[in-house]
Amino acid sequence: MSDAPAPEPTRGGAASQPDLPPLQIADVQAAVTRELDRLAPLLDELGGRFTTAGEELALVGGPVRDAMLGRSHTDLDFTTSARPEVTERLVKGWADAVWDIGRAFGTIGCRKGPWQVEITTYRSETYDPDSRKPDVDYGDSLAGDLGRRDFTVNAMAVALPGRAVEDPYGGVVDLAHRVLRTPGSPEDSFGDDPLRMLRAARFAAQLGFGVDPGVVSAMTAMADRISIISAERVRDELVKLVCAPYPRLGLTLLVETGLAERVLPELPALALERDEHHRHKDVYEHTLTVLEQSIDLEHRLAPEGEEPRPDFVSRFAALMHDVGKPRTRRFLDDGSVTFHHHDVVGAKLTRKRMKALRFSNDETEAVCRLVELHLRFHGYGSGEWTDAAVRRYVRDAGDELERLHVLTRADCTTRNRRKAERLRRTYDDLEERIARLSEEEELASLRPELDGNQIMELLGIGPGRDVGRAYQFLLDLRMDEGVVGEQRAREALLAWWAEREG
């Protein structure tokens, strides 16, 4: 392993970097040995097949990095001197299944027992300055292949079958010091593939690493280059970042380098300027705190008996819940600030951004509903809502009710402990009322006693708008009075219809 000197102190979101101590090289070596021992049944067999055929094979990239961090993988990446047709021949008859969907990029995939494997021929790529799609040329050495990778911690390999660690760019030292650095010039790396700038933020968020000052400077100077990246690629990196263990670290880096202005401009816009006459809460810092607090509450979203998992919809709603504030900010004569209707405006801005990033309709609607409803609870006061208002709260939240509970609770960032405790007790009361009404009335369904066919039969009408209006009348009746029974619903509907006809 490399004996390169420790990297310089890092910057770029450093204030929010988790307090993780440097790793000891001996611990890194022990961790990778344990993981390689676990993978030995696969590595020894596969390495032997390639060596016998006169080819080189190495475990590479994320699996090597994570092995050094004590993390296990079942998805494994390899690089080889063999051309794709040779790789395919060598794994056929050994693997349980083989596929060649990545053949154009030199990649053959296969499955062996619990492991998913991708084997890619050494590459030496050249890029068009106006595109991130490389012209793929096969390389002739492992070192050359590693040199084209994004960061030194991803530019390490384990040669097989002998298990020698290949680290030509000092990735082990960078990993031990928890820093992201490029194998060569960051300007060259980001010039070749601007997506790597987003990957820097994503890996910072996933690993809790800092970023080399030169990398941060290059990201800042080259932020405009991100415009050649497709919306889908940007979206995928943002999802991984937001669902990472330390999203604040990655988001802060995006804002500080100016990348956020290009890919998620609503976030830096939250850093509203202050002056000596107008003081108000720092909306940007508040938002990042709400995001972290929503993560702490994700256990509420996990099915009973299961470990909590990152929930993108919940996290992204926390990130976007106040994006309507810059558009709705008004200064009053007394020096106070208002943000009336920022929930509605924020939902519209969120929908526009998510559509631009090609999110699915289901994800977009779920996040936007949460943004639009995140203030609704504050009308609850000290519990003055009628049962009808509670029913409407549940109906409007729909399938997002549990996420709305999480967002509303996370949105309390006051340092006033008495106020925070009062808000918590009040929301406890609302949840208890929802649970009671749900038990009494099957609140989750919230359907009228009569369906569309029954409405048409009772009123003697065919399909059309009147059926929808009648259904809405019955739904409002259900909201206001709870379960009234089919006979009461029929009587009320006939009376409403007669009044309309009159």
Tab-separated table of C-alpha atoms in Angstrom, residues 164-321:
chain	number	residue	atom	x	y	z
A	164	ALA	CA	-1.857	-7.604	-4.276
A	165	VAL	CA	-3.300	-4.135	-3.656
A	166	GLU	CA	-2.564	-1.774	-6.546
A	167	ASP	CA	-2.677	1.864	-5.450
A	168	PRO	CA	-0.727	4.058	-7.903
A	169	TYR	CA	-2.417	7.334	-6.843
A	170	GLY	CA	-2.335	7.196	-3.042
A	171	GLY	CA	-5.946	6.178	-2.533
A	172	VAL	CA	-5.228	4.300	0.697
A	173	VAL	CA	-3.777	7.410	2.359
A	174	ASP	CA	-6.656	9.562	1.083
A	175	LEU	CA	-9.140	7.024	2.387
A	176	ALA	CA	-7.406	6.890	5.763
A	177	HIS	CA	-7.621	10.685	5.984
A	178	ARG	CA	-11.178	10.683	4.606
A	179	VAL	CA	-10.520	13.025	1.692
A	180	LEU	CA	-11.656	13.033	-1.943
A	181	ARG	CA	-8.941	13.830	-4.468
A	182	THR	CA	-8.676	13.125	-8.201
A	183	PRO	CA	-5.922	10.844	-9.570
A	184	GLY	CA	-4.727	13.610	-11.886
A	185	SER	CA	-5.660	17.246	-12.375
A	186	PRO	CA	-9.247	17.895	-11.231
A	187	GLU	CA	-9.631	20.317	-14.144
A	188	ASP	CA	-8.796	17.525	-16.590
A	189	SER	CA	-11.030	15.062	-14.769
A	190	PHE	CA	-14.065	17.372	-14.666
A	191	GLY	CA	-13.382	18.593	-18.176
A	192	ASP	CA	-13.616	14.997	-19.384
A	193	ASP	CA	-16.735	14.196	-17.367
A	194	PRO	CA	-18.518	17.052	-15.516
A	195	LEU	CA	-20.781	14.545	-13.768
A	196	ARG	CA	-17.795	13.823	-11.530
A	197	MET	CA	-18.396	17.173	-9.822
A	198	LEU	CA	-21.781	15.934	-8.619
A	199	ARG	CA	-20.211	12.619	-7.725
A	200	ALA	CA	-17.772	14.485	-5.460
A	201	ALA	CA	-20.714	15.886	-3.503
A	202	ARG	CA	-22.448	12.518	-3.504
A	203	PHE	CA	-19.400	10.623	-2.224
A	204	ALA	CA	-18.829	13.282	0.440
A	205	ALA	CA	-22.404	12.670	1.598
A	206	GLN	CA	-22.143	8.889	1.405
A	207	LEU	CA	-18.733	8.479	3.034
A	208	GLY	CA	-18.570	11.519	5.312
A	209	PHE	CA	-15.372	12.625	3.553
A	210	GLY	CA	-13.964	16.087	3.068
A	211	VAL	CA	-12.864	17.350	-0.350
A	212	ASP	CA	-9.390	18.416	-1.437
A	213	PRO	CA	-9.089	22.224	-1.885
A	214	GLY	CA	-7.990	21.823	-5.487
A	215	VAL	CA	-11.046	19.745	-6.248
A	216	VAL	CA	-13.329	22.357	-4.659
A	217	SER	CA	-11.651	25.141	-6.651
A	218	ALA	CA	-12.064	23.223	-9.903
A	219	MET	CA	-15.727	22.513	-9.135
A	220	THR	CA	-16.299	26.213	-8.506
A	221	ALA	CA	-14.515	27.358	-11.648
A	222	MET	CA	-16.114	24.720	-13.874
A	223	ALA	CA	-19.667	24.666	-12.485
A	224	ASP	CA	-21.121	25.781	-15.837
A	225	ARG	CA	-19.836	22.554	-17.409
A	226	ILE	CA	-22.602	20.660	-15.633
A	227	SER	CA	-25.012	21.980	-18.292
A	228	ILE	CA	-23.983	19.209	-20.722
A	229	ILE	CA	-25.163	16.513	-18.301
A	230	SER	CA	-28.633	15.090	-18.893
A	231	ALA	CA	-31.409	15.796	-16.404
A	232	GLU	CA	-31.721	12.073	-15.675
A	233	ARG	CA	-28.045	11.795	-14.690
A	234	VAL	CA	-28.296	14.853	-12.449
A	235	ARG	CA	-31.446	13.451	-10.861
A	236	ASP	CA	-29.827	10.099	-10.111
A	237	GLU	CA	-26.855	11.745	-8.384
A	238	LEU	CA	-29.138	14.002	-6.334
A	239	VAL	CA	-31.221	11.027	-5.200
A	240	LYS	CA	-28.107	9.162	-4.066
A	241	LEU	CA	-26.835	12.283	-2.291
A	242	VAL	CA	-30.110	13.004	-0.502
A	243	CYS	CA	-30.422	9.355	0.581
A	244	ALA	CA	-26.832	9.223	1.879
A	245	PRO	CA	-25.913	9.196	5.584
A	246	TYR	CA	-24.557	12.780	5.536
A	247	PRO	CA	-26.620	14.720	2.959
A	248	ARG	CA	-25.860	18.100	4.565
A	249	LEU	CA	-22.196	17.642	3.677
A	250	GLY	CA	-22.909	17.075	-0.021
A	251	LEU	CA	-25.564	19.764	-0.294
A	252	THR	CA	-23.320	22.331	1.374
A	253	LEU	CA	-20.586	21.517	-1.132
A	254	LEU	CA	-23.017	21.988	-4.047
A	255	VAL	CA	-24.086	25.381	-2.711
A	256	GLU	CA	-20.549	26.604	-1.931
A	257	THR	CA	-19.229	25.692	-5.397
A	258	GLY	CA	-22.183	27.174	-7.297
A	259	LEU	CA	-23.259	23.792	-8.677
A	260	ALA	CA	-26.541	23.965	-6.789
A	261	GLU	CA	-27.473	27.117	-8.713
A	262	ARG	CA	-27.300	25.016	-11.895
A	263	VAL	CA	-29.016	21.820	-10.729
A	264	LEU	CA	-31.195	22.773	-7.730
A	265	PRO	CA	-31.353	26.595	-7.656
A	266	GLU	CA	-34.166	26.634	-5.111
A	267	LEU	CA	-31.697	25.507	-2.419
A	268	PRO	CA	-29.139	28.365	-2.522
A	269	ALA	CA	-32.040	30.800	-2.942
A	270	LEU	CA	-33.013	29.929	0.646
A	271	ALA	CA	-29.922	31.737	1.938
A	272	LEU	CA	-31.934	34.946	2.180
A	273	GLU	CA	-29.881	38.057	2.715
A	274	ARG	CA	-30.053	39.803	6.082
A	275	ASP	CA	-29.545	43.390	7.038
A	276	GLU	CA	-29.517	45.348	10.270
A	277	HIS	CA	-33.164	46.338	9.906
A	278	HIS	CA	-34.707	42.989	8.937
A	279	ARG	CA	-33.800	39.971	11.005
A	280	HIS	CA	-35.367	36.601	10.385
A	281	LYS	CA	-34.611	32.920	10.621
A	282	ASP	CA	-31.870	31.611	8.334
A	283	VAL	CA	-34.112	29.601	6.011
A	284	TYR	CA	-31.224	27.728	4.396
A	285	GLU	CA	-29.788	26.471	7.685
A	286	HIS	CA	-33.306	25.779	8.950
A	287	THR	CA	-33.959	23.623	5.886
A	288	LEU	CA	-30.818	21.539	6.367
A	289	THR	CA	-31.742	21.041	10.021
A	290	VAL	CA	-35.273	19.948	9.058
A	291	LEU	CA	-33.754	17.452	6.628
A	292	GLU	CA	-31.539	15.987	9.345
A	293	GLN	CA	-34.418	15.853	11.821
A	294	SER	CA	-36.624	14.103	9.274
A	295	ILE	CA	-33.886	11.488	8.843
A	296	ASP	CA	-33.913	10.930	12.610
A	297	LEU	CA	-37.659	10.196	12.344
A	298	GLU	CA	-37.466	7.751	9.424
A	299	HIS	CA	-37.970	4.832	11.782
A	300	ARG	CA	-41.637	5.872	11.828
A	301	LEU	CA	-41.873	5.007	8.124
A	302	ALA	CA	-40.373	1.518	8.381
A	303	PRO	CA	-42.714	-1.497	8.432
A	304	GLU	CA	-42.948	-3.062	11.869
A	305	GLY	CA	-39.977	-5.273	12.610
A	306	GLU	CA	-37.841	-3.872	9.770
A	307	GLU	CA	-34.828	-1.599	9.938
A	308	PRO	CA	-35.460	1.974	8.742
A	309	ARG	CA	-34.233	2.762	5.245
A	310	PRO	CA	-33.563	6.114	3.550
A	311	ASP	CA	-36.851	7.514	2.265
A	312	PHE	CA	-36.249	9.850	-0.657
A	313	VAL	CA	-39.761	11.335	-0.749
A	314	SER	CA	-39.648	12.264	2.927
A	315	ARG	CA	-36.130	13.697	2.679
A	316	PHE	CA	-36.718	15.665	-0.507
A	317	ALA	CA	-39.941	17.123	0.870
A	318	ALA	CA	-37.954	18.314	3.899
A	319	LEU	CA	-35.380	19.863	1.560
A	320	MET	CA	-38.021	21.634	-0.542
A	321	HIS	CA	-40.657	22.501	2.056
